[in-house]
PDB file of C-alpha atoms in Angstrom:
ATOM      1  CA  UNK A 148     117.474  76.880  94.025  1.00  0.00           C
ATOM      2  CA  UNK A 149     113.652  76.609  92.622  1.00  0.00           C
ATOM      3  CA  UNK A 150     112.232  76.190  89.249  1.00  0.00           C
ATOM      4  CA  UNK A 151     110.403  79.118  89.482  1.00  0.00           C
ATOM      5  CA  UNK A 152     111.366  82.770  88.697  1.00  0.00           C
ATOM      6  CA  UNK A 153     109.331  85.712  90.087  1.00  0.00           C
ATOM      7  CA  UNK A 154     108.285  87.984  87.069  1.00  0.00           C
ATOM      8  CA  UNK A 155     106.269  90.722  86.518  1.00  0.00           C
ATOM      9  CA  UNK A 156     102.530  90.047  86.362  1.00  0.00           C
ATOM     10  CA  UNK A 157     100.233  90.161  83.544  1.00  0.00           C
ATOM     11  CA  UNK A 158      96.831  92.245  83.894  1.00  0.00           C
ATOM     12  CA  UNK A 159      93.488  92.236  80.993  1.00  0.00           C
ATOM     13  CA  UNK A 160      90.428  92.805  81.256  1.00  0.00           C
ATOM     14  CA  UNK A 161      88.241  91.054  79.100  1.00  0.00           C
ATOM     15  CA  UNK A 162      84.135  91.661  78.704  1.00  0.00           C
ATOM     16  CA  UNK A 163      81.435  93.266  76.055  1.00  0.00           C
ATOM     17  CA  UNK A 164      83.170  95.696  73.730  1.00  0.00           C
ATOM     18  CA  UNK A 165      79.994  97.699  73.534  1.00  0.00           C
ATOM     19  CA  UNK A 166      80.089  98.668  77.542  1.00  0.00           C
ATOM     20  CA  UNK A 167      83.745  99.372  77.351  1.00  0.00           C
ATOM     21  CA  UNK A 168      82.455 103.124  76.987  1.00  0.00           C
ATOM     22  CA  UNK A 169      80.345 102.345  80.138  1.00  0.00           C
ATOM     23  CA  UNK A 170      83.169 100.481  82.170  1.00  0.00           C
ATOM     24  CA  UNK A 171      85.833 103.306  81.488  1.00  0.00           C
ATOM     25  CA  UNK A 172      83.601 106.025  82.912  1.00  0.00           C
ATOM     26  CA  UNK A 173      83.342 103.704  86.168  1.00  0.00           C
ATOM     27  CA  UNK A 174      87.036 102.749  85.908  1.00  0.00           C
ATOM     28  CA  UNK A 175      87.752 106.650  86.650  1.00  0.00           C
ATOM     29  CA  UNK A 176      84.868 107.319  88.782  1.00  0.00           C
ATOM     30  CA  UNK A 177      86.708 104.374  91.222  1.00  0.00           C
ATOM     31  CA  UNK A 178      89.923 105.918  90.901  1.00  0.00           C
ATOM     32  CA  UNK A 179      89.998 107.917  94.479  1.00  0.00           C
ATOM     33  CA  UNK A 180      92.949 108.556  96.690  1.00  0.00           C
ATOM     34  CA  UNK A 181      95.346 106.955  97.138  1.00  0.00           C
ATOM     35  CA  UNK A 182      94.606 106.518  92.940  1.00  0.00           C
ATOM     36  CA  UNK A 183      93.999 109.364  90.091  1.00  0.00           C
ATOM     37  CA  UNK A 184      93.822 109.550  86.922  1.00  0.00           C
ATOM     38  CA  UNK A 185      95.209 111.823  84.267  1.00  0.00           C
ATOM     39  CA  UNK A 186      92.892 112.357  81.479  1.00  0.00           C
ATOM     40  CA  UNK A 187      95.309 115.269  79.653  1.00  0.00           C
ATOM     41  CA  UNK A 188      98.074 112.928  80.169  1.00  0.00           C
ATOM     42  CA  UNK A 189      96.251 109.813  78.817  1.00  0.00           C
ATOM     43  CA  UNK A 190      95.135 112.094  75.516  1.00  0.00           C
ATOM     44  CA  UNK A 191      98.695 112.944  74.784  1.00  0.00           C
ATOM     45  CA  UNK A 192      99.778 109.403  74.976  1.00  0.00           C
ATOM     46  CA  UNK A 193      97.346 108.244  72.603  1.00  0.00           C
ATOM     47  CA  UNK A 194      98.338 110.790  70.816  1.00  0.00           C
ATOM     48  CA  UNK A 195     101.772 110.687  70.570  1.00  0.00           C
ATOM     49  CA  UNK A 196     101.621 106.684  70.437  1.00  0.00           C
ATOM     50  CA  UNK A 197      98.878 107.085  67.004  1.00  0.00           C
ATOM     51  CA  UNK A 198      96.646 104.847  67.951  1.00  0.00           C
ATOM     52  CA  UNK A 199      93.157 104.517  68.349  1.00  0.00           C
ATOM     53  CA  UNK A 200      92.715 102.348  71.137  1.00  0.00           C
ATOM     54  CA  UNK A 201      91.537 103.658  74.370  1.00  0.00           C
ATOM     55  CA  UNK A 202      94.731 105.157  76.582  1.00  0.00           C
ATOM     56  CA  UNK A 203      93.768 105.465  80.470  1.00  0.00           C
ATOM     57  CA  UNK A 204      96.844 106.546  82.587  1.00  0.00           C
ATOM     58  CA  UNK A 205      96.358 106.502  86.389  1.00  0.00           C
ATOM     59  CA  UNK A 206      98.214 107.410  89.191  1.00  0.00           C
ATOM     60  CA  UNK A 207      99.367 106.218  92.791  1.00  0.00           C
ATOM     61  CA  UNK A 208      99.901 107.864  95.915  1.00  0.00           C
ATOM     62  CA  UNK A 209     103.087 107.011  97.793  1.00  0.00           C
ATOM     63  CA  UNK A 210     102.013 105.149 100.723  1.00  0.00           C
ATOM     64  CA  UNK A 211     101.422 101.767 102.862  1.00  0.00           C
ATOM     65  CA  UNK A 212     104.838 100.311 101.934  1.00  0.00           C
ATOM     66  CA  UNK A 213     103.725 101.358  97.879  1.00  0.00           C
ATOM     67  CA  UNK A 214     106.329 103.979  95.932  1.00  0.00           C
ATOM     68  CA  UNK A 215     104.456 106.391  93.623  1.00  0.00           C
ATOM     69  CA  UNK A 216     103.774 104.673  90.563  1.00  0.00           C
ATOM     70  CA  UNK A 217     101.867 105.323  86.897  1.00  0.00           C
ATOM     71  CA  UNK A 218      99.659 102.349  85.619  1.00  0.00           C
ATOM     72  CA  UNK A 219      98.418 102.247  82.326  1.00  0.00           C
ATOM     73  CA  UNK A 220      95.117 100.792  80.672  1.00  0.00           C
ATOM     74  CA  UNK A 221      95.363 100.244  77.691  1.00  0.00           C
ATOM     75  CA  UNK A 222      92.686  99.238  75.188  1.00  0.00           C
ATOM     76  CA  UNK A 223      91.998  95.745  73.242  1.00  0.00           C
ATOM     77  CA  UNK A 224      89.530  94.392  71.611  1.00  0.00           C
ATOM     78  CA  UNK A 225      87.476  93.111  74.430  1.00  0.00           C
ATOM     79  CA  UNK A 226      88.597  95.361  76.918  1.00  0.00           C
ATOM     80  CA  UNK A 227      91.969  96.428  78.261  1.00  0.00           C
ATOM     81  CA  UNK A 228      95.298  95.351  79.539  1.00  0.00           C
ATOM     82  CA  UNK A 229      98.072  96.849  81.396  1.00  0.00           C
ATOM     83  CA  UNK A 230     101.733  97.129  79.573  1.00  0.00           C
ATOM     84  CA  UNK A 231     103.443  98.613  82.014  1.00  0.00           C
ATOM     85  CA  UNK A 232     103.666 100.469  85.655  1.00  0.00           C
ATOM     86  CA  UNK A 233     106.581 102.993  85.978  1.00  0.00           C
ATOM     87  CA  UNK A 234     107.367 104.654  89.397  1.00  0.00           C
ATOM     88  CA  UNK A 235     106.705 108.508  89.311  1.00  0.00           C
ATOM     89  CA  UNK A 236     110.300 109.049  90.952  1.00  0.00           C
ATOM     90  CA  UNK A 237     113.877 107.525  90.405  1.00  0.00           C
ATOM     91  CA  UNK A 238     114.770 103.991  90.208  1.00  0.00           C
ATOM     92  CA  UNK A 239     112.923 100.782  88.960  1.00  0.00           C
ATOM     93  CA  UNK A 240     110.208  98.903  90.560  1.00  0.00           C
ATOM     94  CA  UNK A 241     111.145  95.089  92.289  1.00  0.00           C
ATOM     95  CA  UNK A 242     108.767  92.470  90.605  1.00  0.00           C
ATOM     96  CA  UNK A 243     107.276  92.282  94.289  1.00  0.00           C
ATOM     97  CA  UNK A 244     106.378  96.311  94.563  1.00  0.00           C
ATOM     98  CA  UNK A 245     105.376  96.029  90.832  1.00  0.00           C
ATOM     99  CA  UNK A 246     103.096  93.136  91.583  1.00  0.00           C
ATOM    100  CA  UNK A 247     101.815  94.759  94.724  1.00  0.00           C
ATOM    101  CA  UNK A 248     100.710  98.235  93.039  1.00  0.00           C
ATOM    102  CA  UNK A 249      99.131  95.626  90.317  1.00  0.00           C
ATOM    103  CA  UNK A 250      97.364  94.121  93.039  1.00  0.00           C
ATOM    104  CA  UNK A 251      95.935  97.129  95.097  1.00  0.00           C
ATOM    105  CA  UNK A 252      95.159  97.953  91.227  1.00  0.00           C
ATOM    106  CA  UNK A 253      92.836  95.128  91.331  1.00  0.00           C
ATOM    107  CA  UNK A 254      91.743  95.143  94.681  1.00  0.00           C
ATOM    108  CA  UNK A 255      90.620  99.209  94.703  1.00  0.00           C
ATOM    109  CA  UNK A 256      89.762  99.748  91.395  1.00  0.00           C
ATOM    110  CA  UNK A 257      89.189  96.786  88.823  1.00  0.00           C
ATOM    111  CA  UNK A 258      87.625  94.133  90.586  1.00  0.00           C
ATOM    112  CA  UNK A 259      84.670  95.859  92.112  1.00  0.00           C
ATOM    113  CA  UNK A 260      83.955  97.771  88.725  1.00  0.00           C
ATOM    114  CA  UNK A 261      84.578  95.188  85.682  1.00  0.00           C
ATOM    115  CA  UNK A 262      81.477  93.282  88.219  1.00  0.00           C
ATOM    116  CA  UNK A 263      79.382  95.347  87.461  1.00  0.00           C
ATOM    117  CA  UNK A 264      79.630  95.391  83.472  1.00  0.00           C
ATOM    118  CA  UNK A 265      80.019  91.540  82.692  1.00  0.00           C
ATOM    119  CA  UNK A 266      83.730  92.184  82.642  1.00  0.00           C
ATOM    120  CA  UNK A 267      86.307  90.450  84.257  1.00  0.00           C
ATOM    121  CA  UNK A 268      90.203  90.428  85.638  1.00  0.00           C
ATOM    122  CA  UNK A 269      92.484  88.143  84.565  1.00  0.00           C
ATOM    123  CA  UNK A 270      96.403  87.893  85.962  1.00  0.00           C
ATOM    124  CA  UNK A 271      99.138  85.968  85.068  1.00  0.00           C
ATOM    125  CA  UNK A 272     101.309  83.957  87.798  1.00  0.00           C
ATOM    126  CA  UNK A 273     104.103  85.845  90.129  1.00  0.00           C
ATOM    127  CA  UNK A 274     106.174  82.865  89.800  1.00  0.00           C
ATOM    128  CA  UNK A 275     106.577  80.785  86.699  1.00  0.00           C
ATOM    129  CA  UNK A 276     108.668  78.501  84.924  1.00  0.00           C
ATOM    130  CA  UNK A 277     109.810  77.940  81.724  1.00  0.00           C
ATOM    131  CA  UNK A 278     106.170  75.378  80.835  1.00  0.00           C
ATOM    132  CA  UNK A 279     104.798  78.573  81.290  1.00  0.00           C
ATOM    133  CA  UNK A 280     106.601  79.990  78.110  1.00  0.00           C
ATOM    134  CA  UNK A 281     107.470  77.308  75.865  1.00  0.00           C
ATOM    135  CA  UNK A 282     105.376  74.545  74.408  1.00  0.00           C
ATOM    136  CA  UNK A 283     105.710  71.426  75.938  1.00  0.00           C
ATOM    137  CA  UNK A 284     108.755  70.143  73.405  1.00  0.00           C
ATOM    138  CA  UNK A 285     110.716  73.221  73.162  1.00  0.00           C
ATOM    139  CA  UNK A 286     110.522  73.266  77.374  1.00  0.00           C
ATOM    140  CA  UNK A 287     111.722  69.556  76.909  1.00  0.00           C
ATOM    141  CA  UNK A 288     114.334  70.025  74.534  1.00  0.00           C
ATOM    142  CA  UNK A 289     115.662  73.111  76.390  1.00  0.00           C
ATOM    143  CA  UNK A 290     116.053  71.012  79.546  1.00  0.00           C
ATOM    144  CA  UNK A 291     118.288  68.522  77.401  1.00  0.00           C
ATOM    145  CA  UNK A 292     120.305  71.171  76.347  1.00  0.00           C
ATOM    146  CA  UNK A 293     121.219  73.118  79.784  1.00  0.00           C
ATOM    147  CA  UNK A 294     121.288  69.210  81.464  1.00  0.00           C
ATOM    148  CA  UNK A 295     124.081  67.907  78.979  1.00  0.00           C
ATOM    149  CA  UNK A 296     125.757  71.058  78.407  1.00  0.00           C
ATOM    150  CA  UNK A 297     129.139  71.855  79.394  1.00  0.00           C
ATOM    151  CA  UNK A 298     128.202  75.190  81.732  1.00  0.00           C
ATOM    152  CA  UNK A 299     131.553  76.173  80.850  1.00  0.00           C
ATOM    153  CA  UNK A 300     131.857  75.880  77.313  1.00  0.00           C
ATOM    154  CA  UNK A 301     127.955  76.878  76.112  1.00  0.00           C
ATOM    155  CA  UNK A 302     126.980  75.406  72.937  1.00  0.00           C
ATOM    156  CA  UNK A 303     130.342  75.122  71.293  1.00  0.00           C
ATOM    157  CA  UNK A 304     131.089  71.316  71.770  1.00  0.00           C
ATOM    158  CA  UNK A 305     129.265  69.649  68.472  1.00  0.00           C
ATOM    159  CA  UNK A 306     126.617  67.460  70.675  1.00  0.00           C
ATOM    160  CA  UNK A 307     125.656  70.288  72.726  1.00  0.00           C
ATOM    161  CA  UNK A 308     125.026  72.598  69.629  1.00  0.00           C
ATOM    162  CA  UNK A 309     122.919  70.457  68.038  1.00  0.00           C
ATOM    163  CA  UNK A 310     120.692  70.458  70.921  1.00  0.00           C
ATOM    164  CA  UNK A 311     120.726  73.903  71.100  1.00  0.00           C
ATOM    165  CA  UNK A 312     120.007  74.069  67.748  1.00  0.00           C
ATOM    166  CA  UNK A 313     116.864  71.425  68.639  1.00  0.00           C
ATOM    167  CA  UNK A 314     115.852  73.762  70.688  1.00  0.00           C
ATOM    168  CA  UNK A 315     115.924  76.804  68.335  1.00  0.00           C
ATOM    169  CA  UNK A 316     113.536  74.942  65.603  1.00  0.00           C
ATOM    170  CA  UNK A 317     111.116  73.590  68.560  1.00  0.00           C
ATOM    171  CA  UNK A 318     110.590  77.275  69.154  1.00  0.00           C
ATOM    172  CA  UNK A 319     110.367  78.277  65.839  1.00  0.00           C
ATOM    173  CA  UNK A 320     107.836  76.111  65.153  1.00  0.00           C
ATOM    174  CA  UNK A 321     105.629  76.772  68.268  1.00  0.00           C
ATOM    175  CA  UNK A 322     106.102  80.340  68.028  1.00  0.00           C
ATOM    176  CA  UNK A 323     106.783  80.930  71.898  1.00  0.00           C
ATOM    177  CA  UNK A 324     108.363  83.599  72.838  1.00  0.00           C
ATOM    178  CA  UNK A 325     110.305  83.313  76.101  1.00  0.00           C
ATOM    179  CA  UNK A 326     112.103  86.899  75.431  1.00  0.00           C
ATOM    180  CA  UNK A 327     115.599  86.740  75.763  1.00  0.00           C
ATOM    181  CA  UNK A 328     115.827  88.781  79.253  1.00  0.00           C
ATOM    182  CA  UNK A 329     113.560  86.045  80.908  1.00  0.00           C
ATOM    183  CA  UNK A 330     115.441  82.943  79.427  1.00  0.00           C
ATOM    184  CA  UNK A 331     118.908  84.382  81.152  1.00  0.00           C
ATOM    185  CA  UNK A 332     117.383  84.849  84.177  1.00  0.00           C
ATOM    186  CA  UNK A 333     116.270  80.748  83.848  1.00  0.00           C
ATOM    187  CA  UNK A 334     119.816  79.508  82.802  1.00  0.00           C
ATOM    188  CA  UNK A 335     121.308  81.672  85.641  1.00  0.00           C
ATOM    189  CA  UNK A 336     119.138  81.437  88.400  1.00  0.00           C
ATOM    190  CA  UNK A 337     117.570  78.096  87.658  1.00  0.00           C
ATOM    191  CA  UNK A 338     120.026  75.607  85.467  1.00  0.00           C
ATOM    192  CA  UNK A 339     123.096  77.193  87.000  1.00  0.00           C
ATOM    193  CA  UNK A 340     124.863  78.612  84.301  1.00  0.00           C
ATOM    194  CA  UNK A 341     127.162  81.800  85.266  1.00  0.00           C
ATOM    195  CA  UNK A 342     125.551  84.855  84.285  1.00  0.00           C
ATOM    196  CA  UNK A 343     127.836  85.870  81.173  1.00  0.00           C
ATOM    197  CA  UNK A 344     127.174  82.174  79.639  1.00  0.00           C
ATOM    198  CA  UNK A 345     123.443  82.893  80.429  1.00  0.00           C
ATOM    199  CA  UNK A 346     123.415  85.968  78.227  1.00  0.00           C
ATOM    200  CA  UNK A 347     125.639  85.273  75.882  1.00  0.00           C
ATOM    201  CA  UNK A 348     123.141  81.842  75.132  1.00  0.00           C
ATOM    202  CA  UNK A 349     120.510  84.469  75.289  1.00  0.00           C
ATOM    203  CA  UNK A 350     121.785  86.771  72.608  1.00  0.00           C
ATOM    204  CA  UNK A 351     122.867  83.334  70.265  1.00  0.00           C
ATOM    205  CA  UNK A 352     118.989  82.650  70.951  1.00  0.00           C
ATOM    206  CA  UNK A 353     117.834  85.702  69.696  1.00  0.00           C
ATOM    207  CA  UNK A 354     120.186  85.998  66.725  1.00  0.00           C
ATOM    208  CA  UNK A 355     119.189  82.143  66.017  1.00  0.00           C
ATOM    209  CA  UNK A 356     115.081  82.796  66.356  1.00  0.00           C
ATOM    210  CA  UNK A 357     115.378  85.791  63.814  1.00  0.00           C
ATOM    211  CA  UNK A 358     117.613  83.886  61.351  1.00  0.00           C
ATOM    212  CA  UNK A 359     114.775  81.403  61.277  1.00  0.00           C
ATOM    213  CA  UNK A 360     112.251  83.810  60.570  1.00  0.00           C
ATOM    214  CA  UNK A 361     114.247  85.744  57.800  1.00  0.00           C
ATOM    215  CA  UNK A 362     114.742  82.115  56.252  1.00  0.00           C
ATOM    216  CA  UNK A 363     111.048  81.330  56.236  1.00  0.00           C
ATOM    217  CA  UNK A 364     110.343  84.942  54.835  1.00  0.00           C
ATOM    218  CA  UNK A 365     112.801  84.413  52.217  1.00  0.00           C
TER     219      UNK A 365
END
């Protein structure tokens, strides 16, 4: 068992708003086979999605151990990021095929180009832990929690909800967000916990996190 869970990756690019006009003419002009872009697709997204941000939607070939996927730039305020990559066909993408389009992404198309513009790539980790979502304390105070805790029970025994509930207001007040999918997958592939406890904890989290916020609001 490792500390680490494989997630999806994180792309932005990040550089001088005023060539972003520049470095999205270039971004296209890279995108050759096995890549392509959709420009009457992109315009209907933005579109449909009322924004004014830039909306770039390219396209993969299937090939060299890659399914056919859609990638999507879309734009910040110094630059763009990606939110997603959806596979033109049926099924969902693994975290390593989504990673691996993200990085022939890179590799094909961003690198060489944001160069050239005073732009540049940045990615998050494959493989993180839970330090890489939560502050320092709320990590800490998480890790009591799941290490005292009675796997079978949850949080109902009175000690173990009030570190739970030490947990809840450490978050709260660092304003992490873990996302609810990503903290099962830590109590259940990580800390152990059967994968019913894991999400039921998960949903408790979420339904604790936006009690917290109503409170402050109110």
């Amino acid at each position: 068992m490792t500390d680490k869970l494989e997630v999806f990756q994180d792309m932005a690019i990040h550089g001088p708003i005023a060539k972003r006009p520049e470095l999205r003419e270039a971004l296209i002009a890279a995108a050759i086979d096995p890549w392509r872009v959709d420009l009457e697709r992109s315009a209907e997204v933005a579109r449909n999605a009322v924004t004014s941000e830039d909306v770039v939607l390219f396209r993969r070939d299937a090939g060299q151990n890659h399914p056919a996927v859609g990638l999507t730039l879309w734009g910040t305020g110094d630059g763009y990021y990606v939110p997603n990559i959806v596979p033109l066909e049926t099924g969902n993408l693994t975290f390593a095929q989504y990673n691996a389009v993200l990085a022939d992404f890179i590799t094909r198309i961003a690198a060489p180009v944001t160069a050239q513009f005073g732009f540049t790539v940045t990615t998050t980790e494959p493989r993180q832990t839970i330090d890489d979502w939560l502050s320092a304390d709320a990590a800490l105070k998480l890790r009591r929690f799941s290490g005292a805790a009675n796997k079978s029970t949850g949080a109902s025994h009175p000690m173990d909800r009030r570190r739970w509930f030490d947990f809840l207001v450490a978050v709260h007040r660092s304003r992490d967000q873990p996302g609810t999918d990503r903290l099962a997958r830590w109590l259940h592939e990580v800390d152990g916990w059967d994968e019913e406890s894991a999400h039921n904890l998960a949903g408790d989290f979420e339904t604790g996190i936006a009690l917290l916020a109503y409170y402050d609001e109110h």
